[in-house]
XYZ file of C-alpha atoms in Angstrom:
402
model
C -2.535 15.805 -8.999
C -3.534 15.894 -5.291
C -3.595 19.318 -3.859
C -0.300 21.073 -2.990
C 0.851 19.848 0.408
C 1.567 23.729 1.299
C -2.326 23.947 1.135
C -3.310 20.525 1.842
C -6.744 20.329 3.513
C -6.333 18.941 6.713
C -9.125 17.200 7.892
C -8.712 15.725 11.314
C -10.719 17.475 14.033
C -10.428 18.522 16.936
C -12.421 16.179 19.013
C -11.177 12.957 20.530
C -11.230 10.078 19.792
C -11.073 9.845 16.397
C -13.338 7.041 14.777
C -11.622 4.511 12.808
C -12.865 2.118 10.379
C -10.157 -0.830 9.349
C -11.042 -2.102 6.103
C -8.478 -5.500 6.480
C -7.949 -5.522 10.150
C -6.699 -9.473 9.861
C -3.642 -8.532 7.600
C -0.216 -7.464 7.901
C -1.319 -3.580 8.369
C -4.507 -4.039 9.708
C -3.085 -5.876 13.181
C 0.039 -3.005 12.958
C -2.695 -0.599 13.036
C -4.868 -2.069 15.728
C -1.421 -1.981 17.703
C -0.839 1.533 17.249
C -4.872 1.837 18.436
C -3.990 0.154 21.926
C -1.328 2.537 22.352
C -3.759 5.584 22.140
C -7.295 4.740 23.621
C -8.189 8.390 24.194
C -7.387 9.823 20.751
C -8.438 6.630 18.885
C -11.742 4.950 18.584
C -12.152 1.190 16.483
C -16.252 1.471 15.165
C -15.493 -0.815 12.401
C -13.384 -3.310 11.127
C -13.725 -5.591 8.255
C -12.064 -8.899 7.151
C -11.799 -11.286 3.974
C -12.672 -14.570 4.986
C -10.709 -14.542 8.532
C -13.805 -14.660 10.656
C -12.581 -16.365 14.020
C -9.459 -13.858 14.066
C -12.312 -11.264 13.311
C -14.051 -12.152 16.059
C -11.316 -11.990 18.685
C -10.090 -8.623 17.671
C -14.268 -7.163 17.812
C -14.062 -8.675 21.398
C -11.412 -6.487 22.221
C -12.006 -2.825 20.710
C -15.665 -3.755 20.504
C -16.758 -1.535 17.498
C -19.958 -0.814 16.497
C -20.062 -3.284 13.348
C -18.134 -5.821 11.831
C -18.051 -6.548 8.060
C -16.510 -9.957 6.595
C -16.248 -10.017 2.757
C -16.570 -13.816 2.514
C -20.331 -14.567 2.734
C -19.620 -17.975 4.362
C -17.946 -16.432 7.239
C -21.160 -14.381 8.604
C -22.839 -17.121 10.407
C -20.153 -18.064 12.299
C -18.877 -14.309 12.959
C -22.459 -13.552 14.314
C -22.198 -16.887 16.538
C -18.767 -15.780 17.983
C -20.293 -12.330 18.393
C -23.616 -13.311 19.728
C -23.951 -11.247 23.060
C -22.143 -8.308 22.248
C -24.028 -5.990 20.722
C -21.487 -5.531 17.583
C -23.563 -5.603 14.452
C -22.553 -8.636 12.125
C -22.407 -7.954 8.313
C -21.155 -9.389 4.854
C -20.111 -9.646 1.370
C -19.312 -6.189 -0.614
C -22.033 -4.118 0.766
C -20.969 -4.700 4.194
C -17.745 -3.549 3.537
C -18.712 -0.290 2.061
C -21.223 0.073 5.065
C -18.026 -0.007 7.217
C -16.236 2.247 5.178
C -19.015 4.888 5.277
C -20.357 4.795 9.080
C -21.028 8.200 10.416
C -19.266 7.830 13.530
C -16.014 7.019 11.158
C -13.895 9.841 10.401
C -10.691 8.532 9.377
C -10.605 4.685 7.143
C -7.486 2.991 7.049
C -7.720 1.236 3.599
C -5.882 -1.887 3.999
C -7.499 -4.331 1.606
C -4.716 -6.197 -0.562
C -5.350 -5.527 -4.049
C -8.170 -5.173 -6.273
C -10.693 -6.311 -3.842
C -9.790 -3.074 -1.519
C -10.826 -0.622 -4.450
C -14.467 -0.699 -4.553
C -14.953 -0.216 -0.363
C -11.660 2.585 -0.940
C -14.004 4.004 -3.628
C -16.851 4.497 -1.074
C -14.922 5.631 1.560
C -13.951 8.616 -0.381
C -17.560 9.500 -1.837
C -18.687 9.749 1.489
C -16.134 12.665 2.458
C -13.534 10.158 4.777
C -10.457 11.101 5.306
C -8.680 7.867 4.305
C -5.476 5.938 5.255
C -4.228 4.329 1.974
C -2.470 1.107 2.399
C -4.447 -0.347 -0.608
C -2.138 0.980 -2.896
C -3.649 -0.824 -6.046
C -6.712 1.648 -5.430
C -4.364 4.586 -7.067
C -2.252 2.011 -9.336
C -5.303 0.467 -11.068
C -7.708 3.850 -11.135
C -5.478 7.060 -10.474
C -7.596 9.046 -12.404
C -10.773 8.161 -10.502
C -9.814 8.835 -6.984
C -8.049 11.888 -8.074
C -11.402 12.889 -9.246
C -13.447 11.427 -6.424
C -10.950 12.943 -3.789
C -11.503 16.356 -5.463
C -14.985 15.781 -5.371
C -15.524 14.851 -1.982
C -12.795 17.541 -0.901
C -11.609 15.043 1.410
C -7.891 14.114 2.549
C -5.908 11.057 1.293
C -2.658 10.449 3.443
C -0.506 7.860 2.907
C 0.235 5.003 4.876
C 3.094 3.141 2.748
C 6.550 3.561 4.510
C 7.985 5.342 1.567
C 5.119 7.425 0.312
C 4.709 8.758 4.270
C 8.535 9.474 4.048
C 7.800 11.714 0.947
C 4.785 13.212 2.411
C 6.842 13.878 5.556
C 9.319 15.242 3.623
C 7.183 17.276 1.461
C 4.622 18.976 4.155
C 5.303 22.572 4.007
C 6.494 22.680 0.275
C 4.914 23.332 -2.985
C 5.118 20.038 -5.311
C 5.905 22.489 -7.619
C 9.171 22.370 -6.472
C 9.894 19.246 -6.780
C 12.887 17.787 -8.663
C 13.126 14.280 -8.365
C 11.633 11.508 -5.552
C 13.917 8.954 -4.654
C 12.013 5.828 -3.852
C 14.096 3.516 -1.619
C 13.814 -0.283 -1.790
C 15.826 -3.140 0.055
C 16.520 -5.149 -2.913
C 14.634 -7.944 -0.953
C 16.710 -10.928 -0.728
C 18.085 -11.552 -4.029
C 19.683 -8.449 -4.273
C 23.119 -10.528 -4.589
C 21.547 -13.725 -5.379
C 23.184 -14.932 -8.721
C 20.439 -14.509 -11.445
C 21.416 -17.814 -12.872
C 19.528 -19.553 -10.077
C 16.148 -17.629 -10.132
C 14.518 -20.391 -12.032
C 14.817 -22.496 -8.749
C 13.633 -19.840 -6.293
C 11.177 -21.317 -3.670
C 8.165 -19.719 -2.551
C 9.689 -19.842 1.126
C 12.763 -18.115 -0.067
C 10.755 -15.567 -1.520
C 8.666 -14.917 1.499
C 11.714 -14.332 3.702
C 12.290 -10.572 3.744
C 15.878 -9.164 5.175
C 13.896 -6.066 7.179
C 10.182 -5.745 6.690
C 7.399 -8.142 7.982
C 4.307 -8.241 5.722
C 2.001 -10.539 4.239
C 2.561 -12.932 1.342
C 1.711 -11.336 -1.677
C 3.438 -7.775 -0.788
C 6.462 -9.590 0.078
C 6.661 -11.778 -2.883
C 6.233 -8.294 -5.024
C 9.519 -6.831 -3.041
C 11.286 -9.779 -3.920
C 10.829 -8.877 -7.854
C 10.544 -5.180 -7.136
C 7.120 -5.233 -8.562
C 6.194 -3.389 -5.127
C 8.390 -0.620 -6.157
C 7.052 -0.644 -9.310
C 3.241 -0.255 -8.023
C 5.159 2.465 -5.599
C 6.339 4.279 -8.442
C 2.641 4.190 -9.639
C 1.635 5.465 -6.782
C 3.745 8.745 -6.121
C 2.533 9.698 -9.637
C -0.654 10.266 -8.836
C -0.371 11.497 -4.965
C 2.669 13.758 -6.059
C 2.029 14.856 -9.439
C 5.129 14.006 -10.968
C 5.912 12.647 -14.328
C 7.385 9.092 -14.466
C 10.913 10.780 -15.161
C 10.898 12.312 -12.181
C 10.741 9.623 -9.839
C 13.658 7.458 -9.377
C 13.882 4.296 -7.612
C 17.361 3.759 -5.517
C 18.543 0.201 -3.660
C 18.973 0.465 -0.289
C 19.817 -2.557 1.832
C 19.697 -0.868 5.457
C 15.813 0.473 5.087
C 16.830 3.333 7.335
C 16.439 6.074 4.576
C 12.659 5.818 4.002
C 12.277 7.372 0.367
C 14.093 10.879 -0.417
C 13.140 14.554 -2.126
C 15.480 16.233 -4.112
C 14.378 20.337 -5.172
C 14.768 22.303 -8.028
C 17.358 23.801 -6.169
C 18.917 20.891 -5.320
C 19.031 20.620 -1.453
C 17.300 17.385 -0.598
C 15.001 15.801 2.177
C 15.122 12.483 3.892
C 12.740 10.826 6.662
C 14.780 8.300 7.971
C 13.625 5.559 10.914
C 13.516 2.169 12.081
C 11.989 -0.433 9.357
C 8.447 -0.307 11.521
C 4.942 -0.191 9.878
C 3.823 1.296 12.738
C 5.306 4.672 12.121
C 4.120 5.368 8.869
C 0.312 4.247 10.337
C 0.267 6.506 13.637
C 1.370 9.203 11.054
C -1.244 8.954 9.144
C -3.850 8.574 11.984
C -2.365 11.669 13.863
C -1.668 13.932 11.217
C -1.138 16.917 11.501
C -0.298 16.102 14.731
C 3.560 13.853 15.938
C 1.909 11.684 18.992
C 4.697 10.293 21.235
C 5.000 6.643 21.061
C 7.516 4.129 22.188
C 8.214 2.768 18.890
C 12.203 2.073 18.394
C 14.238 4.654 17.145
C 17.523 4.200 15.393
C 21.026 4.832 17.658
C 22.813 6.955 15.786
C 26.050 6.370 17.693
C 26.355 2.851 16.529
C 25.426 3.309 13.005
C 28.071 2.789 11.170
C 26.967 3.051 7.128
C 24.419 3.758 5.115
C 24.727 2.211 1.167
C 22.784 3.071 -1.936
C 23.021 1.402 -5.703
C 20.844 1.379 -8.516
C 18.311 -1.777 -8.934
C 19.669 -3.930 -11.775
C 17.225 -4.006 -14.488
C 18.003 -7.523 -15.809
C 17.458 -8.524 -11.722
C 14.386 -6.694 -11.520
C 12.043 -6.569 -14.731
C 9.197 -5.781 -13.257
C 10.275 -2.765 -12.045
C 10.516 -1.875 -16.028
C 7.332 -2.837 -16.925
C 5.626 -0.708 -13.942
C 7.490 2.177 -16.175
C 6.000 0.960 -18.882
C 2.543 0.622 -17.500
C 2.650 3.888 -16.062
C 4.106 5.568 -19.555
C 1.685 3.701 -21.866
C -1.342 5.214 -19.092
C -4.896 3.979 -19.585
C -6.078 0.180 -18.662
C -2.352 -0.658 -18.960
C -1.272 -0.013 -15.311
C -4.919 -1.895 -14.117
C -3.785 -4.661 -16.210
C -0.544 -5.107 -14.562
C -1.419 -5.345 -11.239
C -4.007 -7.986 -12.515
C -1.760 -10.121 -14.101
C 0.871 -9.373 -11.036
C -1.784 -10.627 -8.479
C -2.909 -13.116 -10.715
C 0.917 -14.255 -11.334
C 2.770 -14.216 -7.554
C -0.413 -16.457 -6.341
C 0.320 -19.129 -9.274
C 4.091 -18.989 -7.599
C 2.393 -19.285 -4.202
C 0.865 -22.309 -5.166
C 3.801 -23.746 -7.161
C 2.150 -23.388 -10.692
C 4.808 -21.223 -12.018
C 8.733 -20.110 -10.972
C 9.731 -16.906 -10.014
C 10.500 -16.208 -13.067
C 7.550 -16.776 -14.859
C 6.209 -13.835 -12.598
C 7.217 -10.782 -15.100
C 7.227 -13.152 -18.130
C 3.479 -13.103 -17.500
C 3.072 -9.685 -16.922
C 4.742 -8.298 -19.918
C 2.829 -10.777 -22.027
C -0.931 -9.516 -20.295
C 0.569 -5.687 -20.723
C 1.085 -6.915 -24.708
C -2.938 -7.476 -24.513
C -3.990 -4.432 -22.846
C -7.338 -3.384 -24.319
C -8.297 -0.038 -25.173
C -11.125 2.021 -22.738
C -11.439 4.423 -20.037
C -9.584 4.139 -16.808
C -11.978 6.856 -14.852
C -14.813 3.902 -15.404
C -15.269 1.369 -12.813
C -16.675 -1.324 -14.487
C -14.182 -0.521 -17.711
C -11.363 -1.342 -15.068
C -12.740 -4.331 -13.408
C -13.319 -5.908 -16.832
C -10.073 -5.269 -17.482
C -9.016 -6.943 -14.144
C -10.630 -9.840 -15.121
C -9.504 -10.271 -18.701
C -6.089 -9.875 -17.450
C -6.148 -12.168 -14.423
C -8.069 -14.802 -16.981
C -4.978 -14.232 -19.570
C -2.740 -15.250 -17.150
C -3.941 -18.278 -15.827
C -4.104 -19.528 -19.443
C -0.632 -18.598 -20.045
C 0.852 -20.483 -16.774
C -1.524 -23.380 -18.061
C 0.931 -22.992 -21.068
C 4.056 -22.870 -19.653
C 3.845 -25.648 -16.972
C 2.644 -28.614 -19.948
C-alpha cells in the first residue's frame, strides 16, 4: 500500500517552474498535458519530452516549449528528429535508453508517465529509482507490476499521484483521510457506447463504432478498452495498489453523465464525490500542482441546468472483461501482467480487423487459463510473461479467423 494520504509525502517544491519531463507527449494525454503547460509558463517548465515513433509531431511540439532533450523510442525516427531539430540546441536521442535519460534528467522534478501500455513501464520504472515525483497515466505500470513500484516508490521515498480521471477523483476525495478508513471506492464508468446496445449484435461491432466514445476523447486503444470495460477493469487494478484496498472493496458503478468522477464511501458511511466536467485536463493540472488548486479556465459544470444524474450496475454478461480483471487481480501474481498482455495484444487484432469485438475477452480468459507461475516483483519474470501472453494470443486469433 502507498503511504496514508493523511501523511502523504508531498514532494513539489517551492521553486518555480517546475521541470517536467513527458514521457508520450504525441498521445491523447501527452498533448492535454502540454495544453495545461501553455496555460502556466511561470510555474511549469517542458525539459523533456519523448515520443514512440511520431517524430515530425515531435519535432513541432520541441519547437515550441524548446526543452532541453528529446527522446523518440523508435530508432528510425532519430535521424529525421535531429534534421527537424538541427539549429536548436535541443539534444536528439533514441530507443529505450533515451527514454529513461528523459525520465531521469536532473532539471526534471515532476514526469508525467504517459506511455500506453507495457512499453511505458520500463522508462516509469526509472523515473521512480531516480527519486521523481511522477504523474501516472501509464496505468499498466501498477496493473502489470504493483508490487514493484510499491517497492521502488518506498524505496526512492518519492510521490506517485495520479493522473487517471477517476483515480484523481479518489485521491481528491481521499486527501486528508486515513485509507484506513475506507469502506468501499466507487469507480464510475460511462458504459461507453454499448451500454444499451443489444448484445445480440456485438459480433458485428466495427472498429469505428468502437472508437466513438459518448464523453471522453482519447486514443485508440484506451477507448476500445472502455468500450468492453476492460479500462475499468485495469482501473480496478489500479486503486488496489495506490489505495490499499482488497478487490471487495472496490466497486465499479455505470454512470452515463461522467459528471461524478469515482466516489468514497467510510466506515462510517458518509461518502465523498469529486465531480466535474469530462476534461483530461483537470485530473493533469492536479497532478502537476498538487498540493496546490491553480486557477484555470477549464469548463465547469452549471449546476442550474443540470437536471439528473443516473447510476446502474455494469452488466456482467455486457462486460466480461470487467470479470476477468477481478479475476486477475484475485488470482495475483503474473496473472494481472498477463491480462493486460493478451488485452493489448487482443483490441489491436480488432483494430486491424483480425478478430470481432467479441473475440476481445474470449482471448483474454483463454491467455489468463495459461498464466505461468513466477515472481511479479521481477522485471524480466514480467516481461517474459508479456511476451508469452501477447504470443498466445496471436496464435489463438490465427485460430479463430480460419
Amino acid at each position: 500500500m502507498l503511504p496514508s494520504l493523511r501523511r502523504f509525502p508531498v514532494r513539489a517544491s517551492d521553486a518555480l517552474p517546475r521541470g517536467l519531463a513527458l514521457l508520450g507527449a504525441t498521445g491523447s494525454i501527452g498533448t492535454q498535458t502540454l495544453e495545461v503547460a501553455r496555460l502556466f509558463p511561470e510555474r511549469l517548465r517542458v525539459c523533456a519530452l519523448t515520443a514512440n515513433g511520431n517524430w515530425e509531431g515531435l519535432a513541432e511540439q520541441a519547437r515550441v516549449f524548446c526543452p532541453d532533450l528529446v527522446a523518440i523510442a523508435d530508432g528510425r525516427g532519430y535521424a529525421p528528429l535531429k534534421d527537424a531539430l538541427a539549429g536548436t540546441g535541443i539534444r536528439v536521442v533514441a530507443g529505450e535508453e533515451g527514454l529513461a535519460e528523459a525520465a531521469t534528467l536532473d532539471a526534471v522534478e515532476t514526469v508525467v508517465a504517459a506511455v500506453i501500455g507495457f512499453a511505458g513501464l520500463r522508462p516509469t520504472l526509472a523515473a521512480i529509482r531516480a527519486g521523481k515525483t511522477i504523474a501516472l497515466a501509464n496505468k499498466e505500470a501498477l496493473v502489470v507490476a504493483g508490487a514493484l513500484v510499491e517497492r521502488l516508490v518506498r524505496e526512492a521515498e518519492t510521490v506517485l499521484l495520479p493522473i487517471d480521471s477517476e483515480h484523481s477523483a479518489l485521491f481528491q476525495c481521499l486527501v486528508g483521510e486515513d485509507t484506513g478508513a475506507i469502506e468501499t471506492l466507487h469507480l464510475t464508468a460511462s458504459g461507453g457506447p454499448f451500454r444499451l446496445r443489444p448484445t445480440e449484435t456485438f459480433n458485428d461491432i466495427t472498429p469505428s463504432e468502437a472508437l466513438a466514445h459518448p464523453n471522453w476523447s482519447m486514443g485508440a486503444k484506451i477507448t476500445v478498452d472502455s468500450a468492453t470495460m476492460m479500462n475499468k477493469g485495469l482501473e480496478v487494478i489500479e486503486a488496489h495498489w495506490l489505495f490499499g484496498v482488497a478487490p471487495e472493496q472496490i466497486e465499479v458503478v455505470l454512470h452515463p453523465q461522467s459528471i461524478i468522477h469515482s466516489l468514497v464511501t467510510f466506515r462510517d458511511g458518509s461518502t465523498k464525490a469529486q465531480l466535474g466536467v469530462p476534461d483530461m485536463k483537470v485530473p493533469i493540472q492536479y497532478a502537476l500542482s498538487f498540493p496546490d488548486r491553480w486557477p484555470a479556465p477549464h469548463a465547469r459544470v452549471d449546476w442550474r441546468t443540470l437536471s439528473r444524474l443516473d447510476f446502474e450496475p455494469p452488466d456482467p454478461a455486457r462486460f466480461p472483461c470487467l470479470g476477468l480483471a477481478y479475476d486477475a487481480l484475485r488470482q495475483g501474481g503474473l496473472a494481472p501482467a498477463v491480462l493486460n498482455a493478451a488485452n493489448e495484444a487482443a483490441v489491436a487484432l480488432f483494430l486491424q480487423g483480425y478478430a470481432r469485438f467479441t473475440d476481445i475477452p474470449r482471448l483474454i480468459e483463454a491467455a489468463l487459463g495459461e498464466t505461468p507461475p513466477g515472481d511479479a516483483d521481477d522485471l524480466d519474470t514480467l516481461a517474459a510473461a508479456d511476451a508469452a501472453a501477447r504470443a498466445a494470443v496471436e496464435v489463438r486469433a490465427g485460430a479463430l479467423a480460419s
